[in-house]
PDB file of C-alpha atoms in Angstrom:
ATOM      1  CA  UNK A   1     -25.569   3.801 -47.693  1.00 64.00           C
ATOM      2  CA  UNK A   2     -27.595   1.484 -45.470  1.00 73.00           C
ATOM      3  CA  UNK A   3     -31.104   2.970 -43.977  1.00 69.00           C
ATOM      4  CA  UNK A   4     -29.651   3.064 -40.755  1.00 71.00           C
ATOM      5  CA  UNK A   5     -26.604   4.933 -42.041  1.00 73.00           C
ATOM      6  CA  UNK A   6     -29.019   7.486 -43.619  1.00 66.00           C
ATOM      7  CA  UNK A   7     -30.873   8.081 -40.226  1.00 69.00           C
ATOM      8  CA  UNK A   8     -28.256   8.734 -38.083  1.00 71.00           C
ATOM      9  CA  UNK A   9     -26.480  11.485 -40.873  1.00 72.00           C
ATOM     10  CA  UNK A  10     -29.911  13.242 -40.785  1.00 68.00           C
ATOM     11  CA  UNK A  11     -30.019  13.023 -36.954  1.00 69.00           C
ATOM     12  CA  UNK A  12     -26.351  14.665 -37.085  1.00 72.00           C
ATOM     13  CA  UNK A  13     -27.495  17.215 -39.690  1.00 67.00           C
ATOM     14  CA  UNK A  14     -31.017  17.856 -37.321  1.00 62.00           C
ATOM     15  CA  UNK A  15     -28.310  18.594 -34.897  1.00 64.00           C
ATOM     16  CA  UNK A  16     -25.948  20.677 -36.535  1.00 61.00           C
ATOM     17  CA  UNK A  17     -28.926  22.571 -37.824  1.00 55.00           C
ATOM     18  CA  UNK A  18     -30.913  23.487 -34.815  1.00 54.00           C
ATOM     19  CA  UNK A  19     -28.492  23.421 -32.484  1.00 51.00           C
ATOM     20  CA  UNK A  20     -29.907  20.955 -30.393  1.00 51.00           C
ATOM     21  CA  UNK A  21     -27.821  18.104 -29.281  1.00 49.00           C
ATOM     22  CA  UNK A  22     -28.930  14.729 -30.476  1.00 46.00           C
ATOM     23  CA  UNK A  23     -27.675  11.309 -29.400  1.00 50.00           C
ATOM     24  CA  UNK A  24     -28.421   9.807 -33.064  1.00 47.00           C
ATOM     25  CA  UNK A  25     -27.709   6.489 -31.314  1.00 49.00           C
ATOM     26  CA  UNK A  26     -30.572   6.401 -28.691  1.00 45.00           C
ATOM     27  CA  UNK A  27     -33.043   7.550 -31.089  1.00 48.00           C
ATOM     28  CA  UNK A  28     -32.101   4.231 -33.679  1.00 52.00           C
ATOM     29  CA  UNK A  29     -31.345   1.929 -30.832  1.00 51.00           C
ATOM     30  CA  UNK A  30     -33.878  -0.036 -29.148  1.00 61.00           C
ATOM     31  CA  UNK A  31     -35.517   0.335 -25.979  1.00 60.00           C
ATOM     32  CA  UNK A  32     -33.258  -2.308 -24.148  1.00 57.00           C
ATOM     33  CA  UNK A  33     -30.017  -0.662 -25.486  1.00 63.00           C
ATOM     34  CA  UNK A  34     -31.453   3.079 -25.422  1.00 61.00           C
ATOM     35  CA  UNK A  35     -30.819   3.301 -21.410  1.00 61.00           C
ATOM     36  CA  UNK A  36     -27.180   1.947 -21.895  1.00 60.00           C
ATOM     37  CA  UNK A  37     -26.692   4.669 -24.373  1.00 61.00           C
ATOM     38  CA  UNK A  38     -27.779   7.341 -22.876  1.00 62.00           C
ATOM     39  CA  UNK A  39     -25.225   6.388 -20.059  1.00 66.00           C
ATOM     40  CA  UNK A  40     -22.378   6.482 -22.215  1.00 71.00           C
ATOM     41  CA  UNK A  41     -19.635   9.316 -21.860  1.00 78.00           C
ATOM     42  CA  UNK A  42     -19.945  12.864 -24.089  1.00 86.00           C
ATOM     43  CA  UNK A  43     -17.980  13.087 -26.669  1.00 86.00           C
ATOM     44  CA  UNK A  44     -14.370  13.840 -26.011  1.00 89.00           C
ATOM     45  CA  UNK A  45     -12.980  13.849 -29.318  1.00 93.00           C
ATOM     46  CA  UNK A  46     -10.648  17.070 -30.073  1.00 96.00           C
ATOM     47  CA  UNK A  47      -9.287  17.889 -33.473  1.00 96.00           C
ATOM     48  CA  UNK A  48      -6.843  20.735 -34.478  1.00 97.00           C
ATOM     49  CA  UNK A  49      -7.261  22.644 -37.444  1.00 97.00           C
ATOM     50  CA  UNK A  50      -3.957  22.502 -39.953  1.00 95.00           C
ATOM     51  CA  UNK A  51      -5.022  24.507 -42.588  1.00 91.00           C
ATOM     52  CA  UNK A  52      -4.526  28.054 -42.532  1.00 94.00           C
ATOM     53  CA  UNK A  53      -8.648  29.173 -42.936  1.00 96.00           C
ATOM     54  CA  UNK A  54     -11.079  26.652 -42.810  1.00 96.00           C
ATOM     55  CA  UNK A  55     -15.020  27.680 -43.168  1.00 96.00           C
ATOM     56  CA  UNK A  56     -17.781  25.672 -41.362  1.00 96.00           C
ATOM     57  CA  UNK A  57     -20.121  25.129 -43.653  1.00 95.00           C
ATOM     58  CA  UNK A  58     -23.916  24.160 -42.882  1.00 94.00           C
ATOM     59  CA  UNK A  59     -25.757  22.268 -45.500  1.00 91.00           C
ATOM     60  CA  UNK A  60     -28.197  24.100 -47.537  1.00 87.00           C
ATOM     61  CA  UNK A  61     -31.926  23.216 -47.441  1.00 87.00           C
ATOM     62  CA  UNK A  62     -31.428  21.461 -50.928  1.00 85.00           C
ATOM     63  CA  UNK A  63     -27.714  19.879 -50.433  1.00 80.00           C
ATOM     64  CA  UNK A  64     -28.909  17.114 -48.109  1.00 87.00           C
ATOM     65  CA  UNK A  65     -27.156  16.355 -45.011  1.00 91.00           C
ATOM     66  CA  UNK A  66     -24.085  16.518 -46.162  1.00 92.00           C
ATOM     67  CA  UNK A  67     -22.495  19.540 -46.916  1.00 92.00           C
ATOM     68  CA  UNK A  68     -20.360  20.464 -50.134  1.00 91.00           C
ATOM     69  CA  UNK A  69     -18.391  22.944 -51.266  1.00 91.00           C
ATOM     70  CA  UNK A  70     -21.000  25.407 -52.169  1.00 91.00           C
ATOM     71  CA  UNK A  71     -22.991  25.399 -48.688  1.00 92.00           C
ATOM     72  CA  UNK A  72     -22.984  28.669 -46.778  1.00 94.00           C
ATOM     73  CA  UNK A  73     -20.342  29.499 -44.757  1.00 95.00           C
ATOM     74  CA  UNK A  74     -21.083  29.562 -40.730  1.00 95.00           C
ATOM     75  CA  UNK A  75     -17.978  30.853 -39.896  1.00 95.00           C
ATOM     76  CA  UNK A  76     -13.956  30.121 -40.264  1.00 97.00           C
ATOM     77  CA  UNK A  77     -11.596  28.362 -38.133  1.00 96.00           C
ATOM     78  CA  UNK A  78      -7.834  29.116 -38.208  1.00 97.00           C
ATOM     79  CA  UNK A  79      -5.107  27.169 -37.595  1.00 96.00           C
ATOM     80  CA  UNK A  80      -4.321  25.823 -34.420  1.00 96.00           C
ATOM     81  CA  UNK A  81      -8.083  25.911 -33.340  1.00 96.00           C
ATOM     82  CA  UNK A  82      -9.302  22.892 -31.499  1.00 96.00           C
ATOM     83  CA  UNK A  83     -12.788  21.957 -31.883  1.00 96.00           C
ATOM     84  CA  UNK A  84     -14.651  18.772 -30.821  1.00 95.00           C
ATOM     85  CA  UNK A  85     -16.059  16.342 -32.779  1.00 94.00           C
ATOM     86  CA  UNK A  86     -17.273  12.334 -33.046  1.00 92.00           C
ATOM     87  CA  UNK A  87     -19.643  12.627 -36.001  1.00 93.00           C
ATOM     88  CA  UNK A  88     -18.556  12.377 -39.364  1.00 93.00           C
ATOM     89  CA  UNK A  89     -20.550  13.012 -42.488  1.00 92.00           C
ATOM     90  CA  UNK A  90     -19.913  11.203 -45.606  1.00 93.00           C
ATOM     91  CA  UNK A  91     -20.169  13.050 -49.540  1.00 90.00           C
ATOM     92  CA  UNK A  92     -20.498  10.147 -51.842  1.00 86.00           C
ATOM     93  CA  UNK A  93     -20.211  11.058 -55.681  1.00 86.00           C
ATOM     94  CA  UNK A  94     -20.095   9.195 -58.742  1.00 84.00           C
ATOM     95  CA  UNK A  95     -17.051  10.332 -59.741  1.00 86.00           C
ATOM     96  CA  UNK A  96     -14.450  10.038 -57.230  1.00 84.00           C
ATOM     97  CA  UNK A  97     -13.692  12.378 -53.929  1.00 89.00           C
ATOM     98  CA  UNK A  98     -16.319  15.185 -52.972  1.00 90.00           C
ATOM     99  CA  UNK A  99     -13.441  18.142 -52.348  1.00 91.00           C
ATOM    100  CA  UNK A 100     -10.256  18.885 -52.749  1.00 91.00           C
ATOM    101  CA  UNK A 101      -9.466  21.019 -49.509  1.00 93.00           C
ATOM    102  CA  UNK A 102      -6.128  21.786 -47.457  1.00 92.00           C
ATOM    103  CA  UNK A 103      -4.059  19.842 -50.270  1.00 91.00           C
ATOM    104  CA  UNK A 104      -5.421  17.047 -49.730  1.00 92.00           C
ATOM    105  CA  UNK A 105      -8.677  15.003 -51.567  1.00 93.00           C
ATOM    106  CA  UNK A 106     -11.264  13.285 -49.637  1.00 93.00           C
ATOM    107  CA  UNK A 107     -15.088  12.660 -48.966  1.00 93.00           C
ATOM    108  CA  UNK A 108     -15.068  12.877 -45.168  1.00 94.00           C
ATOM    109  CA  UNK A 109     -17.142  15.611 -43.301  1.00 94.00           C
ATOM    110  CA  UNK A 110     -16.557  16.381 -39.734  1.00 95.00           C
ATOM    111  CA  UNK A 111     -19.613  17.679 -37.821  1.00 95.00           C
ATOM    112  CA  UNK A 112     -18.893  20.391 -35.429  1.00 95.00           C
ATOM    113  CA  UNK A 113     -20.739  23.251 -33.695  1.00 93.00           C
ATOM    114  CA  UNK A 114     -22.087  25.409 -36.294  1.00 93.00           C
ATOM    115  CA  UNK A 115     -21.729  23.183 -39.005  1.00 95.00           C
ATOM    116  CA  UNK A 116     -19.344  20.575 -41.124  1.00 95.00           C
ATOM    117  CA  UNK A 117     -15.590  20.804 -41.867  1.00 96.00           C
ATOM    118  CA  UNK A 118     -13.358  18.805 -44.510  1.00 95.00           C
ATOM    119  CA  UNK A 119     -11.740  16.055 -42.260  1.00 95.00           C
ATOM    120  CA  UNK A 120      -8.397  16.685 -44.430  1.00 95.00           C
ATOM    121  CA  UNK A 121      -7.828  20.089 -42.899  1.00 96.00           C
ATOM    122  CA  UNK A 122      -8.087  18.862 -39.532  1.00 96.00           C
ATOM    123  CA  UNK A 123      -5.734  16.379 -37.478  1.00 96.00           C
ATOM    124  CA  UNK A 124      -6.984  14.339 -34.253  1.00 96.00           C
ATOM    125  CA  UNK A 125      -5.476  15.666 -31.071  1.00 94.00           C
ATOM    126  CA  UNK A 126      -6.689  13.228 -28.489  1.00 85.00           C
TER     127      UNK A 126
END
């Protein structure tokens, strides 16, 4: 994971955390490209939950910014819910994928309000 890479998943954690939204972009960009950002559109990206209860988890104050399996809970989504998100969060490990979630393995972590959710119990909508 680059430096850059690093930045902007702490931004997104900083985020998820305190509620606050964050354009992790503007803050890493520079000042020529930070008024172009800050024009750009909000994020429109809507996912629908497919498995039957998912919990958003928020990443304890020693798990990083990523969460993992053993976070706390924020709450559950159910399936069918549609909730927005165009951050994702990546677990790297040693040895191979970070969960095993919805019947599916994987490593991707999509940041929503409240907290992070395993991108394999969730399928892009629009």
């Amino acid at each position: 994971m680059t430096m850059k890479q690093h930045v902007l998943a702490l931004f997104a954690a900083l985020a998820v955390l305190t509620g606050v939204t964050v354009a992790p972009q503007v803050a890493a960009a520079s000042p020529h490209r930070a008024a172009a950002l800050a024009a750009a559109k909000p994020c429109t990206t809507t996912w629908e939950v497919t498995g039957r209860k998912v919990a958003v988890r928020r990443p304890a104050w020693n798990d990083g910014p990523v969460a993992t399996t053993t976070s706390p809970v924020h709450h559950y989504l159910h399936r069918g819910d549609r909730v927005t998100s165009c951050t994702v969060a990546v677990a790297r490990t040693e040895s191979g994928p970070a969960y095993r979630k919805c019947g599916k393995t994987g490593s991707l972590w999509r940041v929503v309000p409240g907290g992070q959710v395993p991108q394999t119990c969730l399928k892009r909508v629009r």
